[in-house]
Amino acid sequence: MTTDQESSIINQIIGGDTQAFAVLVDLYKDLVFTLAIRMLKNREEAEEVSQDTFIKVYKALPKFKGESKLSTWVYKVAYNTSLDRIKKNSRSYNEVAIDSFTENQIKTLDNALDTLEKKEQQHTIQYCLQQLASKDSFLLTLFYFDELSLQEISQVMSMEANTVKVNIHRARKRLASILKQQLEPETIQSYERTRN
């Protein structure tokens, strides 16, 4: 969406045009839901957070200054709403040790993933993303799946671009560790099938 289109929709919504708001929701609903479910790991809560996000977007739209893209701003609202829900629920998430994980091992796992069928690959990655802490899953989703730049992610998460880069690197190591645990049994099973 161009800046002019964003301005037009924003002005229509502020002017009370519910159809324009429906267009905005339709544009971003899948992205907001995906981010919420990555962080919350619960479908019902992700649906509630998605609704809350759009309510907050609607109420705060007159304050939107246009300093970032509308999509980046909506991501930020979704991220903060998800964080609020996590704090409210005060759940603990899996932490994976990354101290001894090397770049070479990450590349080896990347190569192992290449051998999986595309569907298996997607299923495996989605499953492993669910095992990550919410922040890590969210970061990797923004960077790799939604293809946001480091600068855009830094705006969404209110942190420096270099900090985002370091956090993505660490999240990628954690994901690689989980993938390694997931792939080793599959590799053994595959090897046993080919021997029999």
Coordinates of N, CA and C in Angstrom, one line a residue, residues 30-182:
D30 N -4.6 -11.2 8.9 CA -3.8 -12.4 8.9 C -2.4 -12.2 9.5
L31 N -1.8 -11.0 9.2 CA -0.5 -10.7 9.8 C -0.6 -10.6 11.3
V32 N -1.6 -9.9 11.8 CA -1.8 -9.7 13.2 C -2.1 -11.0 13.9
F33 N -2.9 -11.8 13.3 CA -3.2 -13.1 14.0 C -2.0 -14.0 14.0
T34 N -1.2 -14.0 12.9 CA 0.0 -14.9 12.9 C 1.0 -14.4 14.0
L35 N 1.1 -13.1 14.1 CA 2.1 -12.6 15.1 C 1.6 -13.0 16.5
A36 N 0.3 -12.8 16.7 CA -0.3 -13.1 18.0 C -0.2 -14.6 18.4
I37 N -0.5 -15.4 17.4 CA -0.4 -16.9 17.7 C 1.0 -17.3 17.9
R38 N 2.0 -16.7 17.3 CA 3.4 -17.0 17.5 C 3.8 -16.6 18.9
M39 N 3.3 -15.5 19.4 CA 3.7 -15.1 20.7 C 2.9 -15.8 21.8
L40 N 1.6 -16.0 21.6 CA 0.8 -16.5 22.7 C 0.7 -18.1 22.6
K41 N 0.9 -18.7 21.5 CA 0.8 -20.1 21.3 C -0.5 -20.7 21.7
N42 N -1.6 -19.9 21.6 CA -2.9 -20.3 21.9 C -3.9 -19.6 21.0
R43 N -4.7 -20.4 20.2 CA -5.5 -19.9 19.2 C -6.6 -18.9 19.7
E44 N -7.3 -19.3 20.8 CA -8.3 -18.4 21.3 C -7.8 -17.1 21.8
E45 N -6.6 -17.2 22.5 CA -6.0 -15.9 23.0 C -5.5 -15.1 21.8
A46 N -5.0 -15.7 20.8 CA -4.5 -15.0 19.6 C -5.7 -14.3 18.9
E47 N -6.8 -14.9 18.9 CA -8.0 -14.3 18.3 C -8.5 -13.1 19.1
E48 N -8.5 -13.3 20.4 CA -8.8 -12.1 21.3 C -7.9 -11.0 21.2
V49 N -6.6 -11.3 21.1 CA -5.5 -10.3 21.0 C -5.7 -9.6 19.6
S50 N -6.0 -10.3 18.6 CA -6.2 -9.7 17.3 C -7.3 -8.7 17.3
Q51 N -8.4 -9.1 17.9 CA -9.6 -8.2 18.1 C -9.2 -6.9 18.9
D52 N -8.5 -7.2 20.0 CA -8.0 -6.1 20.8 C -7.1 -5.1 20.1
T53 N -6.2 -5.7 19.3 CA -5.3 -4.9 18.5 C -6.1 -4.0 17.5
F54 N -7.1 -4.5 16.8 CA -7.8 -3.6 15.9 C -8.6 -2.6 16.6
I55 N -9.1 -2.9 17.8 CA -9.8 -1.9 18.6 C -8.9 -0.8 19.0
K56 N -7.7 -1.2 19.4 CA -6.6 -0.2 19.8 C -6.2 0.6 18.6
V57 N -6.1 0.0 17.4 CA -5.7 0.7 16.2 C -6.8 1.7 15.8
Y58 N -8.0 1.3 15.9 CA -9.1 2.2 15.6 C -9.1 3.4 16.5
K59 N -8.9 3.2 17.8 CA -9.0 4.3 18.8 C -7.7 5.2 18.7
A60 N -6.6 4.6 18.3 CA -5.3 5.4 18.3 C -5.0 6.0 16.9
L61 N -5.8 5.6 15.9 CA -5.5 6.0 14.5 C -5.4 7.6 14.4
P62 N -6.2 8.4 15.1 CA -6.0 9.8 14.9 C -4.7 10.3 15.4
K63 N -4.0 9.5 16.3 CA -2.7 9.9 16.8 C -1.6 9.4 15.9
F64 N -1.9 8.6 14.9 CA -0.8 8.0 14.0 C -0.2 9.2 13.2
K65 N 1.1 9.3 13.4 CA 1.8 10.5 12.8 C 2.4 10.2 11.4
G66 N 2.4 9.0 11.0 CA 3.0 8.6 9.7 C 4.5 8.6 9.7
E67 N 5.1 8.5 10.9 CA 6.6 8.4 11.0 C 7.1 7.1 10.5
S68 N 6.2 6.1 10.5 CA 6.6 4.7 9.9 C 5.5 4.3 9.0
K69 N 5.7 3.2 8.4 CA 4.6 2.7 7.5 C 3.4 2.2 8.4
L70 N 2.2 2.3 7.9 CA 1.0 1.9 8.7 C 1.2 0.4 9.1
S71 N 1.7 -0.4 8.3 CA 1.9 -1.8 8.6 C 2.8 -2.0 9.8
T72 N 3.9 -1.2 9.8 CA 4.8 -1.3 11.0 C 4.1 -0.8 12.3
W73 N 3.3 0.2 12.2 CA 2.6 0.7 13.3 C 1.6 -0.3 13.8
V74 N 0.9 -1.0 12.9 CA -0.1 -2.0 13.3 C 0.7 -3.2 13.9
Y75 N 1.8 -3.6 13.4 CA 2.7 -4.6 14.0 C 3.0 -4.2 15.5
K76 N 3.4 -3.0 15.7 CA 3.8 -2.5 17.0 C 2.6 -2.6 18.0
V77 N 1.4 -2.3 17.5 CA 0.2 -2.4 18.4 C 0.0 -3.8 18.7
A78 N 0.1 -4.7 17.7 CA -0.1 -6.1 17.9 C 0.9 -6.7 18.8
Y79 N 2.1 -6.3 18.7 CA 3.2 -6.8 19.5 C 3.0 -6.4 21.0
N80 N 2.7 -5.1 21.2 CA 2.4 -4.6 22.6 C 1.2 -5.2 23.2
T81 N 0.2 -5.5 22.4 CA -1.1 -6.1 22.9 C -0.8 -7.5 23.3
S82 N 0.0 -8.2 22.5 CA 0.4 -9.6 22.8 C 1.3 -9.6 24.1
L83 N 2.2 -8.7 24.2 CA 3.0 -8.6 25.4 C 2.2 -8.4 26.6
D84 N 1.2 -7.5 26.5 CA 0.3 -7.3 27.6 C -0.4 -8.5 28.1
R85 N -0.8 -9.3 27.1 CA -1.5 -10.6 27.4 C -0.6 -11.6 28.1
I86 N 0.6 -11.6 27.6 CA 1.6 -12.6 28.2 C 1.9 -12.2 29.6
K87 N 2.1 -10.9 29.8 CA 2.3 -10.4 31.2 C 1.1 -10.7 32.1
K88 N -0.1 -10.6 31.5 CA -1.3 -10.9 32.3 C -1.3 -12.3 32.7
N89 N -1.0 -13.2 31.7 CA -1.0 -14.6 32.0 C 0.2 -15.1 32.8
S90 N 1.2 -14.4 32.7 CA 2.5 -14.7 33.4 C 2.9 -16.2 33.3
R91 N 3.0 -16.6 32.0 CA 3.4 -18.0 31.7 C 4.9 -18.1 31.6
S92 N 5.4 -19.2 31.8 CA 6.8 -19.4 31.5 C 7.0 -20.2 30.2
Y93 N 8.0 -19.9 29.5 CA 8.2 -20.6 28.2 C 9.6 -21.3 28.2
N94 N 9.7 -22.2 27.3 CA 10.9 -23.0 27.2 C 12.1 -22.1 26.9
E95 N 13.2 -22.4 27.5 CA 14.5 -21.7 27.2 C 15.4 -22.8 26.7
V96 N 16.2 -22.5 25.7 CA 17.1 -23.5 25.1 C 18.5 -22.9 25.3
A97 N 19.4 -23.8 25.7 CA 20.8 -23.4 25.9 C 21.5 -23.3 24.5
I98 N 22.2 -22.2 24.3 CA 22.8 -21.9 23.0 C 24.3 -21.8 23.1
D99 N 24.9 -21.9 24.3 CA 26.3 -21.6 24.5 C 27.2 -22.3 23.6
S100 N 27.0 -23.6 23.4 CA 27.9 -24.4 22.6 C 27.5 -24.6 21.2
F101 N 26.5 -23.9 20.7 CA 26.0 -24.1 19.3 C 26.8 -23.2 18.4
T102 N 27.4 -23.8 17.4 CA 28.2 -23.1 16.4 C 27.5 -22.7 15.1
E103 N 28.0 -21.8 14.4 CA 27.5 -21.5 13.1 C 27.6 -22.7 12.1
N104 N 28.6 -23.5 12.3 CA 28.7 -24.7 11.4 C 27.6 -25.6 11.6
Q105 N 27.2 -25.8 12.9 CA 26.1 -26.6 13.2 C 24.8 -26.1 12.6
I106 N 24.6 -24.8 12.6 CA 23.4 -24.2 12.0 C 23.4 -24.5 10.6
K107 N 24.5 -24.3 9.9 CA 24.6 -24.6 8.4 C 24.3 -26.1 8.2
T108 N 24.8 -27.0 9.0 CA 24.5 -28.4 8.9 C 23.0 -28.7 9.0
L109 N 22.4 -28.0 9.9 CA 20.9 -28.2 10.1 C 20.2 -27.6 8.9
D110 N 20.7 -26.5 8.4 CA 20.1 -25.9 7.2 C 20.1 -26.9 6.0
N111 N 21.3 -27.6 5.9 CA 21.4 -28.6 4.8 C 20.5 -29.8 5.0
A112 N 20.3 -30.2 6.3 CA 19.5 -31.3 6.6 C 18.0 -30.9 6.3
L113 N 17.6 -29.7 6.6 CA 16.3 -29.2 6.2 C 16.0 -29.2 4.7
D114 N 17.1 -29.0 4.0 CA 16.9 -29.0 2.5 C 16.5 -30.3 2.0
T115 N 16.9 -31.4 2.7 CA 16.5 -32.7 2.2 C 15.1 -33.1 2.5
L116 N 14.5 -32.4 3.4 CA 13.1 -32.7 3.7 C 12.2 -32.2 2.6
E117 N 11.1 -32.9 2.4 CA 10.1 -32.4 1.5 C 9.6 -31.0 1.9
K118 N 9.1 -30.2 1.0 CA 8.7 -28.8 1.3 C 7.6 -28.8 2.5
K119 N 6.6 -29.7 2.4 CA 5.6 -29.7 3.4 C 6.1 -30.1 4.8
E120 N 7.0 -31.2 4.7 CA 7.6 -31.6 6.0 C 8.4 -30.5 6.6
Q121 N 9.1 -29.8 5.7 CA 10.0 -28.7 6.1 C 9.2 -27.6 6.8
Q122 N 8.1 -27.2 6.2 CA 7.2 -26.2 6.7 C 6.6 -26.6 8.1
H123 N 6.2 -27.9 8.1 CA 5.6 -28.4 9.3 C 6.6 -28.4 10.5
T124 N 7.8 -28.9 10.1 CA 8.9 -29.0 11.1 C 9.2 -27.6 11.7
I125 N 9.4 -26.6 10.8 CA 9.8 -25.3 11.2 C 8.7 -24.6 12.0
Q126 N 7.4 -24.8 11.6 CA 6.3 -24.3 12.4 C 6.2 -24.9 13.8
Y127 N 6.4 -26.2 13.8 CA 6.4 -26.9 15.1 C 7.6 -26.4 16.0
C128 N 8.7 -26.2 15.5 CA 9.9 -25.7 16.2 C 9.7 -24.3 16.6
L129 N 9.1 -23.5 15.8 CA 8.8 -22.1 16.2 C 7.9 -22.0 17.4
Q130 N 7.0 -23.0 17.5 CA 6.1 -23.0 18.6 C 6.8 -23.3 19.9
Q131 N 8.0 -24.0 19.8 CA 8.8 -24.3 21.0 C 9.6 -23.1 21.5
L132 N 9.8 -22.1 20.7 CA 10.6 -21.0 21.1 C 9.8 -20.1 22.0
A133 N 10.6 -19.3 22.8 CA 9.9 -18.2 23.6 C 9.2 -17.3 22.6
S134 N 8.2 -16.6 23.1 CA 7.3 -15.7 22.3 C 8.1 -14.7 21.5
K135 N 9.1 -14.0 22.2 CA 9.8 -13.0 21.6 C 10.7 -13.5 20.5
D136 N 11.3 -14.7 20.6 CA 12.1 -15.2 19.6 C 11.3 -15.6 18.4
S137 N 10.2 -16.3 18.6 CA 9.3 -16.7 17.5 C 8.8 -15.4 16.8
F138 N 8.4 -14.4 17.5 CA 7.9 -13.2 16.9 C 9.0 -12.5 16.0
L139 N 10.2 -12.4 16.5 CA 11.3 -11.8 15.8 C 11.6 -12.6 14.5
L140 N 11.7 -13.9 14.6 CA 12.0 -14.7 13.4 C 10.8 -14.6 12.4
T141 N 9.6 -14.5 12.9 CA 8.4 -14.4 12.0 C 8.5 -13.0 11.2
L142 N 8.8 -12.0 12.0 CA 8.9 -10.6 11.3 C 10.0 -10.6 10.3
F143 N 11.2 -11.2 10.6 CA 12.3 -11.0 9.8 C 12.3 -12.0 8.6
Y144 N 12.0 -13.3 8.8 CA 12.0 -14.2 7.7 C 10.7 -14.4 7.0
F145 N 9.6 -14.4 7.7 CA 8.3 -14.7 7.0 C 7.7 -13.4 6.5
D146 N 7.7 -12.4 7.3 CA 7.0 -11.1 6.9 C 8.0 -10.2 6.2
E147 N 9.3 -10.6 6.2 CA 10.4 -9.9 5.6 C 10.5 -8.4 5.9
L148 N 10.3 -8.1 7.2 CA 10.5 -6.7 7.7 C 12.0 -6.5 7.8
S149 N 12.4 -5.2 7.6 CA 13.8 -4.9 7.7 C 14.2 -4.8 9.2
L150 N 15.5 -4.7 9.5 CA 15.9 -4.6 10.9 C 15.4 -3.3 11.4
Q151 N 15.4 -2.2 10.6 CA 14.9 -0.9 11.0 C 13.4 -1.0 11.4
E152 N 12.6 -1.6 10.6 CA 11.2 -1.8 10.8 C 10.9 -2.6 12.1
I153 N 11.6 -3.6 12.3 CA 11.5 -4.5 13.5 C 11.9 -3.6 14.7
S154 N 12.9 -2.8 14.6 CA 13.4 -2.0 15.7 C 12.3 -1.0 16.1
Q155 N 11.5 -0.5 15.1 CA 10.4 0.4 15.4 C 9.3 -0.4 16.1
V156 N 9.0 -1.6 15.6 CA 7.9 -2.4 16.2 C 8.2 -2.7 17.6
M157 N 9.4 -3.1 17.9 CA 9.8 -3.6 19.2 C 10.5 -2.6 20.1
S158 N 10.6 -1.4 19.6 CA 11.2 -0.3 20.4 C 12.6 -0.6 20.9
M159 N 13.4 -1.1 20.0 CA 14.8 -1.4 20.4 C 15.7 -1.0 19.2
E160 N 17.0 -0.8 19.5 CA 18.0 -0.5 18.5 C 18.1 -1.6 17.4
A161 N 18.4 -1.2 16.2 CA 18.5 -2.1 15.1 C 19.6 -3.1 15.4
N162 N 20.7 -2.7 16.0 CA 21.8 -3.7 16.3 C 21.3 -4.7 17.3
T163 N 20.5 -4.2 18.3 CA 20.0 -5.2 19.3 C 19.1 -6.2 18.6
V164 N 18.3 -5.7 17.7 CA 17.4 -6.6 16.9 C 18.2 -7.6 16.2
K165 N 19.3 -7.2 15.6 CA 20.2 -8.1 14.8 C 20.7 -9.2 15.7
V166 N 21.2 -8.8 16.9 CA 21.8 -9.7 17.9 C 20.7 -10.7 18.3
N167 N 19.5 -10.2 18.6 CA 18.4 -11.0 19.1 C 17.9 -12.0 18.1
I168 N 17.9 -11.6 16.8 CA 17.6 -12.5 15.7 C 18.6 -13.6 15.6
H169 N 19.9 -13.2 15.7 CA 21.0 -14.2 15.7 C 20.8 -15.3 16.8
R170 N 20.5 -14.8 18.0 CA 20.3 -15.7 19.1 C 19.1 -16.6 19.0
A171 N 18.0 -15.9 18.5 CA 16.8 -16.7 18.3 C 17.0 -17.8 17.2
R172 N 17.8 -17.4 16.2 CA 18.1 -18.4 15.1 C 18.9 -19.6 15.7
K173 N 19.8 -19.3 16.6 CA 20.6 -20.4 17.3 C 19.6 -21.3 18.1
R174 N 18.7 -20.6 18.8 CA 17.8 -21.4 19.6 C 16.9 -22.3 18.7
L175 N 16.4 -21.7 17.6 CA 15.6 -22.5 16.7 C 16.5 -23.6 16.1
A176 N 17.7 -23.4 15.8 CA 18.6 -24.4 15.3 C 18.7 -25.6 16.3
S177 N 18.9 -25.2 17.6 CA 19.0 -26.2 18.6 C 17.7 -27.1 18.7
I178 N 16.6 -26.4 18.6 CA 15.3 -27.2 18.6 C 15.2 -28.0 17.4
L179 N 15.6 -27.5 16.2 CA 15.5 -28.2 15.0 C 16.4 -29.5 15.0
K180 N 17.6 -29.3 15.7 CA 18.5 -30.4 15.8 C 17.9 -31.5 16.6
Q181 N 17.2 -31.2 17.7 CA 16.5 -32.2 18.5 C 15.4 -32.9 17.7
Q182 N 14.7 -32.1 16.9 CA 13.6 -32.6 16.2 C 14.1 -33.5 15.0

